[in-house]
Each structure stands twice: as C-alpha cells, then as structure tokens.
Short mmCIF file of C-alpha atoms in Angstrom, two decimals:
data_model
loop_
_atom_site.label_atom_id
_atom_site.label_comp_id
_atom_site.label_asym_id
_atom_site.label_seq_id
_atom_site.Cartn_x
_atom_site.Cartn_y
_atom_site.Cartn_z
CA UNK A 117 -44.25 -47.16 -9.97
CA UNK A 118 -43.33 -47.84 -6.33
CA UNK A 119 -41.85 -45.16 -4.03
CA UNK A 120 -38.64 -47.13 -3.71
CA UNK A 121 -38.16 -47.29 -7.49
CA UNK A 122 -38.88 -43.56 -7.86
CA UNK A 123 -36.31 -42.61 -5.21
CA UNK A 124 -33.72 -44.91 -6.74
CA UNK A 125 -34.10 -43.35 -10.20
CA UNK A 126 -33.94 -39.79 -8.75
CA UNK A 127 -30.75 -40.71 -6.89
CA UNK A 128 -29.09 -41.97 -10.07
CA UNK A 129 -30.11 -38.85 -12.05
CA UNK A 130 -28.67 -36.40 -9.48
CA UNK A 131 -25.41 -38.29 -9.17
CA UNK A 132 -24.99 -38.23 -12.96
CA UNK A 133 -25.64 -34.48 -13.05
CA UNK A 134 -23.03 -33.81 -10.36
CA UNK A 135 -20.42 -35.92 -12.11
CA UNK A 136 -21.05 -34.04 -15.37
CA UNK A 137 -20.43 -30.63 -13.76
CA UNK A 138 -16.80 -29.62 -14.31
CA UNK A 139 -14.56 -27.66 -11.92
CA UNK A 140 -15.01 -23.90 -11.74
CA UNK A 141 -12.21 -21.34 -11.80
CA UNK A 142 -13.04 -18.04 -10.12
CA UNK A 143 -12.12 -14.87 -12.01
CA UNK A 144 -11.86 -11.46 -10.41
CA UNK A 145 -14.00 -8.85 -12.12
CA UNK A 146 -12.06 -5.71 -13.10
CA UNK A 147 -12.73 -2.71 -10.93
CA UNK A 148 -12.48 0.81 -12.24
CA UNK A 149 -9.87 3.01 -10.68
CA UNK A 150 -11.15 5.64 -8.21
CA UNK A 151 -12.05 9.10 -9.57
CA UNK A 152 -9.28 11.70 -9.59
CA UNK A 153 -9.31 15.47 -9.34
CA UNK A 154 -12.39 16.93 -11.05
CA UNK A 155 -11.85 18.72 -14.35
CA UNK A 156 -12.20 22.51 -14.43
CA UNK A 157 -15.67 23.80 -15.26
CA UNK A 158 -16.58 23.92 -18.92
CA UNK A 159 -16.59 27.47 -20.27
CA UNK A 160 -20.03 28.98 -20.66
CA UNK A 161 -21.47 30.70 -23.71
CA UNK A 162 -19.56 33.90 -22.89
CA UNK A 163 -16.23 32.04 -23.32
CA UNK A 164 -14.94 33.08 -19.89
CA UNK A 165 -11.58 31.34 -19.73
CA UNK A 166 -8.59 31.69 -17.41
CA UNK A 167 -5.71 29.70 -15.95
CA UNK A 168 -4.09 29.48 -12.51
CA UNK A 169 -0.57 28.16 -11.90
CA UNK A 170 2.39 28.53 -9.54
CA UNK A 171 4.55 31.40 -10.69
CA UNK A 172 7.35 33.74 -9.69
CA UNK A 173 7.96 37.48 -9.98
CA UNK A 174 9.09 36.97 -13.60
CA UNK A 175 6.52 34.40 -14.68
CA UNK A 176 5.69 30.70 -14.35
CA UNK A 177 8.36 28.49 -12.78
CA UNK A 178 7.26 25.12 -14.24
CA UNK A 179 5.82 23.85 -10.96
CA UNK A 180 2.58 21.90 -10.98
CA UNK A 181 1.75 22.61 -7.33
CA UNK A 182 2.93 24.77 -4.46
CA UNK A 183 5.01 22.32 -2.40
CA UNK A 184 6.75 23.48 0.78
CA UNK A 185 8.66 22.04 3.74
CA UNK A 186 8.62 24.64 6.51
CA UNK A 187 9.22 24.86 10.22
CA UNK A 188 6.60 26.22 12.62
CA UNK A 189 6.78 30.01 12.83
CA UNK A 190 8.42 30.47 9.40
CA UNK A 191 7.22 32.80 6.60
CA UNK A 192 7.84 32.88 2.85
CA UNK A 193 6.71 34.88 -0.17
CA UNK A 194 5.55 33.24 -3.41
CA UNK A 195 3.51 34.12 -6.49
CA UNK A 196 0.47 32.73 -8.26
CA UNK A 197 -0.01 33.38 -11.97
CA UNK A 198 -3.55 34.16 -13.12
CA UNK A 199 -3.97 34.42 -16.90
CA UNK A 200 -7.03 35.94 -18.54
CA UNK A 201 -7.68 33.86 -21.67
CA UNK A 202 -10.88 35.71 -22.55
CA UNK A 203 -11.44 38.60 -24.94
CA UNK A 204 -12.52 41.07 -22.26
CA UNK A 205 -11.24 42.22 -18.85
CA UNK A 206 -12.03 39.90 -15.96
CA UNK A 207 -12.15 40.64 -12.24
CA UNK A 208 -10.98 37.81 -9.97
CA UNK A 209 -11.30 37.07 -6.28
CA UNK A 210 -7.92 35.60 -5.29
CA UNK A 211 -7.54 33.85 -1.92
CA UNK A 212 -6.39 30.69 -0.15
CA UNK A 213 -8.51 27.87 1.25
CA UNK A 214 -8.26 24.37 2.74
CA UNK A 215 -8.50 21.01 0.98
CA UNK A 216 -10.16 17.74 1.95
CA UNK A 217 -10.74 14.27 0.50
CA UNK A 218 -14.25 13.67 -0.82
CA UNK A 219 -16.20 10.44 -0.33
CA UNK A 220 -15.18 9.27 -3.81
CA UNK A 221 -11.50 9.96 -3.14
CA UNK A 222 -11.16 13.27 -5.00
CA UNK A 223 -9.05 16.24 -3.93
CA UNK A 224 -11.51 19.08 -3.21
CA UNK A 225 -11.45 22.61 -1.78
CA UNK A 226 -13.83 24.15 0.70
CA UNK A 227 -16.80 25.97 -0.83
CA UNK A 228 -16.64 29.75 -1.01
CA UNK A 229 -18.98 30.21 1.95
CA UNK A 230 -16.75 28.25 4.36
CA UNK A 231 -13.81 29.96 5.99
CA UNK A 232 -10.41 28.25 5.96
CA UNK A 233 -8.96 27.15 9.29
CA UNK A 234 -5.75 25.42 8.19
CA UNK A 235 -3.17 26.18 5.50
CA UNK A 236 -5.67 28.28 3.54
CA UNK A 237 -5.88 30.70 6.44
CA UNK A 238 -2.09 30.98 6.51
CA UNK A 239 -2.06 32.46 2.95
CA UNK A 240 -2.32 36.26 2.80
CA UNK A 241 -2.70 38.58 -0.24
CA UNK A 242 -2.27 42.36 -0.21
CA UNK A 243 -5.75 42.59 -1.68
CA UNK A 244 -8.44 40.10 -2.68
CA UNK A 245 -9.74 41.62 -5.95
CA UNK A 246 -7.65 41.72 -9.13
CA UNK A 247 -8.71 42.90 -12.60
CA UNK A 248 -6.69 41.48 -15.49
CA UNK A 249 -6.80 42.65 -19.11
CA UNK A 250 -7.67 40.16 -21.89
CA UNK A 251 -4.77 37.98 -22.94
CA UNK A 252 -2.61 39.12 -20.00
CA UNK A 253 -1.21 37.35 -16.92
CA UNK A 254 -0.79 38.77 -13.44
CA UNK A 255 1.87 37.25 -11.16
CA UNK A 256 0.30 38.00 -7.79
CA UNK A 257 2.47 37.79 -4.66
CA UNK A 258 1.28 36.27 -1.40
CA UNK A 259 2.77 35.46 2.00
CA UNK A 260 2.55 32.06 3.65
CA UNK A 261 3.06 32.27 7.43
CA UNK A 262 3.15 29.02 9.41
CA UNK A 263 1.90 29.47 12.99
CA UNK A 264 4.32 28.63 15.76
CA UNK A 265 1.87 26.02 17.09
CA UNK A 266 1.18 24.38 13.73
CA UNK A 267 0.90 20.60 13.99
CA UNK A 268 3.61 18.52 12.26
CA UNK A 269 2.79 16.72 9.06
CA UNK A 270 1.00 17.52 5.82
CA UNK A 271 -1.43 20.41 5.34
CA UNK A 272 -3.21 20.73 1.99
CA UNK A 273 -5.12 23.55 0.38
CA UNK A 274 -5.29 25.69 -2.72
CA UNK A 275 -4.82 29.21 -4.06
CA UNK A 276 -8.05 30.13 -5.87
CA UNK A 277 -8.88 32.63 -8.60
CA UNK A 278 -12.69 32.93 -8.79
CA UNK A 279 -15.14 34.82 -10.96
CA UNK A 280 -18.69 35.55 -9.86
CA UNK A 281 -21.11 36.13 -12.73
CA UNK A 282 -24.84 36.72 -12.99
CA UNK A 283 -26.75 34.09 -14.93
CA UNK A 284 -30.39 33.71 -15.90
CA UNK A 285 -32.02 30.33 -15.28
CA UNK A 286 -34.52 28.62 -17.59
CA UNK A 287 -37.42 30.08 -15.60
CA UNK A 288 -36.04 33.61 -15.79
CA UNK A 289 -34.49 33.79 -12.30
CA UNK A 290 -31.28 35.77 -11.82
CA UNK A 291 -28.57 33.80 -9.97
CA UNK A 292 -24.93 34.44 -9.19
CA UNK A 293 -22.55 31.67 -10.26
CA UNK A 294 -19.15 31.30 -8.60
CA UNK A 295 -16.58 29.74 -10.96
CA UNK A 296 -13.23 28.79 -9.46
CA UNK A 297 -9.85 27.50 -10.60
CA UNK A 298 -7.03 26.77 -8.18
CA UNK A 299 -3.42 25.67 -7.81
CA UNK A 300 -2.89 23.07 -5.09
CA UNK A 301 -0.83 23.76 -1.98
CA UNK A 302 1.01 20.94 -0.17
CA UNK A 303 2.79 22.09 2.97
CA UNK A 304 4.68 19.77 5.33
CA UNK A 305 5.37 21.22 8.74
CA UNK A 306 8.55 19.96 10.37
CA UNK A 307 8.20 17.68 13.38
CA UNK A 308 7.09 14.16 14.24
CA UNK A 309 5.84 12.58 11.01
CA UNK A 310 3.51 9.64 11.62
CA UNK A 311 2.25 7.89 8.47
CA UNK A 312 -0.53 5.42 9.29
CA UNK A 313 -3.45 3.77 7.50
CA UNK A 314 -6.29 1.71 8.96
CA UNK A 315 -8.89 -0.56 7.38
CA UNK A 316 -11.86 0.39 9.50
CA UNK A 317 -14.31 -2.22 8.28
CA UNK A 318 -14.70 -5.09 5.82
CA UNK A 319 -17.99 -6.58 4.63
CA UNK A 320 -18.61 -9.47 2.25
CA UNK A 321 -21.83 -10.72 0.69
CA UNK A 322 -22.40 -13.69 -1.60
CA UNK A 323 -25.01 -14.28 -4.31
CA UNK A 324 -25.41 -18.02 -3.87
CA UNK A 325 -26.23 -19.78 -7.16
CA UNK A 326 -28.59 -22.75 -7.41
CA UNK A 327 -26.07 -24.63 -9.56
CA UNK A 328 -22.67 -24.69 -7.80
CA UNK A 329 -20.91 -25.44 -11.10
CA UNK A 330 -21.62 -21.90 -12.34
CA UNK A 331 -20.29 -20.06 -9.29
CA UNK A 332 -21.67 -16.85 -7.78
CA UNK A 333 -20.63 -13.25 -7.17
CA UNK A 334 -18.89 -12.16 -3.98
CA UNK A 335 -19.07 -8.42 -3.22
CA UNK A 336 -16.39 -7.13 -0.85
CA UNK A 337 -16.36 -3.58 0.55
CA UNK A 338 -13.76 -2.06 2.84
CA UNK A 339 -13.23 1.42 4.26
CA UNK A 340 -9.73 2.92 4.41
CA UNK A 341 -8.86 5.84 6.70
CA UNK A 342 -5.68 7.90 6.84
CA UNK A 343 -5.02 7.91 10.58
CA UNK A 344 -1.58 9.54 10.31
CA UNK A 345 -0.48 13.11 9.71
CA UNK A 346 0.85 12.82 6.12
CA UNK A 347 -0.93 12.12 2.85
CA UNK A 348 -0.93 8.51 1.67
CA UNK A 349 -1.81 6.43 -1.37
CA UNK A 350 -1.16 2.83 -2.33
CA UNK A 351 -2.94 -0.21 -3.70
CA UNK A 352 -5.41 -2.74 -2.35
CA UNK A 353 -6.21 -6.34 -3.32
CA UNK A 354 -8.87 -8.79 -2.18
CA UNK A 355 -8.40 -12.57 -1.87
CA UNK A 356 -11.40 -14.88 -1.47
CA UNK A 357 -10.70 -18.20 0.25
CA UNK A 358 -12.70 -21.26 1.22
CA UNK A 359 -12.18 -23.62 4.17
CA UNK A 360 -8.60 -24.57 5.10
CA UNK A 361 -7.16 -21.64 3.12
CA UNK A 362 -8.44 -22.88 -0.26
CA UNK A 363 -7.73 -19.91 -2.60
CA UNK A 364 -10.75 -19.27 -4.82
CA UNK A 365 -9.96 -15.85 -6.35
CA UNK A 366 -7.75 -12.79 -6.04
CA UNK A 367 -8.42 -9.38 -7.56
CA UNK A 368 -5.90 -7.26 -9.43
CA UNK A 369 -4.40 -4.40 -7.37
CA UNK A 370 -6.60 -1.31 -7.23
CA UNK A 371 -4.94 2.11 -6.98
CA UNK A 372 -6.15 4.05 -3.97
CA UNK A 373 -6.63 7.80 -4.29
CA UNK A 374 -4.45 10.24 -2.40
CA UNK A 375 -5.86 10.45 1.12
CA UNK A 376 -5.16 13.59 3.10
CA UNK A 377 -4.77 13.22 6.88
CA UNK A 378 -8.15 12.14 8.21
CA UNK A 379 -9.41 11.24 4.73
CA UNK A 380 -11.69 8.22 4.24
CA UNK A 381 -12.32 6.17 1.10
CA UNK A 382 -14.50 3.09 0.52
CA UNK A 383 -13.51 0.43 -2.02
CA UNK A 384 -16.04 -2.07 -3.41
CA UNK A 385 -14.87 -5.13 -5.35
CA UNK A 386 -17.06 -7.67 -7.19
CA UNK A 387 -15.51 -11.10 -7.70
CA UNK A 388 -17.36 -13.38 -10.13
CA UNK A 389 -17.43 -17.15 -10.50
CA UNK A 390 -16.79 -17.98 -6.84
CA UNK A 391 -18.04 -21.52 -6.03
CA UNK A 392 -20.16 -22.00 -2.90
CA UNK A 393 -17.51 -23.49 -0.65
CA UNK A 394 -19.67 -23.52 2.51
CA UNK A 395 -17.69 -20.70 4.20
CA UNK A 396 -16.02 -17.83 2.32
CA UNK A 397 -13.38 -15.50 3.77
CA UNK A 398 -12.43 -12.24 2.04
CA UNK A 399 -9.03 -10.87 3.06
CA UNK A 400 -8.07 -7.31 2.18
CA UNK A 401 -4.35 -6.70 1.60
CA UNK A 402 -3.52 -2.99 1.64
CA UNK A 403 -0.10 -1.76 0.51
CA UNK A 404 0.02 1.93 1.55
CA UNK A 405 2.65 4.40 0.41
CA UNK A 406 3.62 7.99 1.15
CA UNK A 407 5.47 10.46 -1.05
CA UNK A 408 8.64 9.28 0.70
CA UNK A 409 8.40 5.50 1.07
CA UNK A 410 6.24 2.39 1.25
CA UNK A 411 4.54 1.44 4.51
CA UNK A 412 4.00 -2.01 6.03
CA UNK A 413 0.99 -3.86 4.61
CA UNK A 414 -2.35 -3.71 6.42
CA UNK A 415 -4.55 -6.84 6.48
CA UNK A 416 -8.15 -7.38 7.54
CA UNK A 417 -10.76 -10.02 6.68
CA UNK A 418 -14.45 -10.90 6.96
CA UNK A 419 -16.41 -14.11 6.32
CA UNK A 420 -19.84 -15.23 5.16
CA UNK A 421 -21.67 -18.51 4.65
CA UNK A 422 -21.93 -19.98 1.14
CA UNK A 423 -23.68 -23.38 1.40
CA UNK A 424 -23.76 -25.46 -1.82
CA UNK A 425 -27.52 -26.06 -1.81
CA UNK A 426 -27.65 -28.39 -4.83
CA UNK A 427 -24.85 -30.55 -3.48
CA UNK A 428 -26.49 -30.69 -0.06
CA UNK A 429 -29.79 -31.67 -1.71
CA UNK A 430 -28.01 -34.39 -3.69
CA UNK A 431 -26.42 -35.72 -0.51
CA UNK A 432 -29.81 -35.74 1.16
CA UNK A 433 -31.27 -37.73 -1.75
CA UNK A 434 -28.32 -40.13 -1.66
CA UNK A 435 -28.87 -40.61 2.05
CA UNK A 436 -32.54 -41.29 1.34
CA UNK A 437 -31.65 -43.79 -1.37
CA UNK A 438 -29.26 -45.59 0.97
CA UNK A 439 -31.87 -45.69 3.70
CA UNK A 440 -34.43 -47.18 1.30
CA UNK A 441 -31.98 -49.85 0.12
CA UNK A 442 -31.08 -50.78 3.68
CA UNK A 443 -34.76 -50.94 4.54
CA UNK A 444 -35.50 -53.21 1.60
CA UNK A 445 -32.60 -55.48 2.53
CA UNK A 446 -33.79 -55.68 6.11
CA UNK A 447 -37.32 -56.50 4.98
CA UNK A 448 -35.99 -59.20 2.65
CA UNK A 449 -34.03 -60.82 5.48
CA UNK A 450 -37.03 -60.65 7.76
CA UNK A 451 -39.23 -62.29 5.11
CA UNK A 452 -36.73 -65.13 4.69
CA UNK A 453 -36.68 -65.66 8.43
CA UNK A 454 -40.47 -65.85 8.63
CA UNK A 455 -40.61 -68.51 5.87
CA UNK A 456 -38.06 -70.67 7.68
CA UNK A 457 -40.01 -70.36 10.91
CA UNK A 458 -43.24 -71.54 9.24
CA UNK A 459 -41.50 -74.61 7.78
CA UNK A 460 -40.12 -75.53 11.17
CA UNK A 461 -43.56 -75.24 12.78
CA UNK A 462 -45.04 -77.62 10.19
CA UNK A 463 -42.48 -80.38 11.05
CA UNK A 464 -41.49 -80.08 14.71
CA UNK A 465 -39.10 -83.05 14.50
CA UNK A 466 -37.07 -81.44 11.76
CA UNK A 467 -34.16 -79.32 12.85
CA UNK A 468 -34.49 -75.66 12.06
CA UNK A 469 -33.21 -74.87 8.63
CA UNK A 470 -33.40 -78.57 7.43
CA UNK A 471 -35.26 -79.29 4.19
CA UNK A 472 -38.68 -80.87 4.66
CA UNK A 473 -38.94 -84.62 3.84
CA UNK A 474 -41.88 -86.67 2.67
CA UNK A 475 -42.43 -90.36 3.71
CA UNK A 476 -41.90 -92.96 0.99
CA UNK A 477 -45.05 -94.83 -0.12
CA UNK A 478 -45.02 -98.16 -1.99
CA UNK A 479 -47.12 -99.19 -4.95
CA UNK A 480 -49.95 -100.46 -2.76
CA UNK A 481 -49.82 -97.39 -0.54
CA UNK A 482 -48.05 -99.32 2.23
CA UNK A 483 -45.15 -97.79 3.92
CA UNK A 484 -41.84 -99.67 3.44
#
C-alpha cells in the first residue's frame, strides 16, 4: 500500500469519527453546602450533660442568641441560663470570649488558653465558678460594657459554660479535658457601618479529555474575604464560557457561610462535561447579603487554555491529505507536460500539442 493511499484512508476515517460525535451539553456538578456551626460534644460515659441559653432573671426569654445594638461607652446587664442535665452536681467555669470564622466557614470561639481582646473581654461576671445541682438551672447575671473607643460595626463572641474533667487515656495517662458549650453574642456598635466583600483570587484548571465529545472537568476555586465591619453571607455561582462569550455551563447558587469581619472562606466548584473550547473563562458571580439588606454583586474571572487535541490532530491529518492530493495533481500535470515535450522533439515540424502524423505509403511502397 502506498503512503498516499494510507494517508487518504486515515483522513476519511477521522472525518467520519468527528461527524459521528454529537454535541455535548455541560452540566454543573452539585456542590455541598459549606459546614455550619459544629455540634456540641457528644456526652461521655459519665453522662455529663448541660445546656446554655440566653435567659433573664426569671428564666429563659426565648432568644437563640445574645443580640445587641449599643453605642460606645454604654453598659447593660443580662443573664445566661446554665442547666445541669446530669444526675450529680456540676461545677462550671462561666466566662465570655471572642469568635472568629474558621477556614471551613464555621463560627468558632477562641480556645480556653487564649485571652479575649474584643467583645468577650467586655463581658464581666461577679465570679467565674458556679456549682449547679442536678436537674437545676442557674440564671447567671453578667455586665456587658462597651468601651468608649470601640470600633463601629459587628463584634461577635460567646458566653461559655465549661467543665474540666480528668480522663484516662488508652495508655493509662491522666489528662484534663475541657468541655464547653456557649451561647453566641452578636453586638453591633453604633457608628459608620461599612459592609464590603472582596473576591481575593480565582483559579481555574481543566482536565482536558482526549475525545472532545465527552467533555472534561473544570475546577474553579475562589477566595472570599469580608473586608467590611459587619457580618455577611450570600450566594456564589460560577459560569464557564468559551471564546466570544459562548456559555458552556453555570453552577447552581452555593450558600456562603456567615463571615465575620475579616473572615475568609474558599469555595471550590467542579463543573463536569465542559468541552475543550480552546480558551475557557470562569466568572464568579457573588451576591453578598447582610442581616439588613443585599449588597451589589461582586464579579471576578480567570481563564485557562483548553485545546481540542483530537480536533487539532484531525485538522492536521486533513491538511496532510490535502497536501498529498495537491502534490499528486501537480505530479500528474508535470508528467503530461513531459510526454507532450517528447512528442514535439520527435517531429520538429509539428506544432506543439498537434497529433503526430505518419506518411501515406502505396501498395508498392512508393509515396503518393
């Protein structure tokens, strides 16, 4: 089999395969919602159980959190209810501390060995240690004093009731375990409120498939930061586009966790079935909200290359096939020209391109 014939058959096979491949519709893979507030610790074998909730001098008030709007320099008195749900007396350490947003978007409180510097330090109890009888609740008063130089905006923390118990590890070591439950504190200090959210970075990667008909996975990550002075939430979506704004996929809105001022959260989306459209652009559309209102959307994008390798290979083969055909045609024309030139050289008197003639000879061999 000649090289020309082999290339021609390969060209036809690839073209047929490309025509058989149908269009691909990209589908956004579902993304799990970010983790929320961690559940309280599971009771140990001793069935040490208790509850912490906002309360008043006469008992619980039905509030889920301590929520305040106060001016700098103001002071108030409130109560926290600590209920002993165990069958023996329990001694609690009751105090205030600060909150922060974890890397996975959860609301968390400072560990016991870190001193509060914000709203947790503004909470004061008459004493730190409280012993409560089994099955009883203590409504413990505290004072919240806002410094005169407190910065405007949201300050978050918690009122904690903790129990420290001695435990024995599997290897026989004695350790002290600090178990804590808390009621959240949200305090807004009067002044200039500046809600703001920024998308600090966007990255996109693409798992380029060999067969463009199947599509590949695009992984988009973006980091959101609360750059204002109030807590924010909201939703985020990702749109993947090809050249000239060709929409390939769009994810469903993802709920963002509550971000305290300064909080950072990273979202990662995986979009499946995205065709290799040479150049992919992932645009993040963030719709932030506060407890009061919605904020203007925040947009940011990033791009990556997604060359359709099989299609490019097919085009290269087609170009090779065309070059071979043109070469064969040129050689055929050149061969025809050489034959005509030889005929002309054999009969110089004959015009170029005229058919050759043979002299007539009579029966006796004489010329007429």
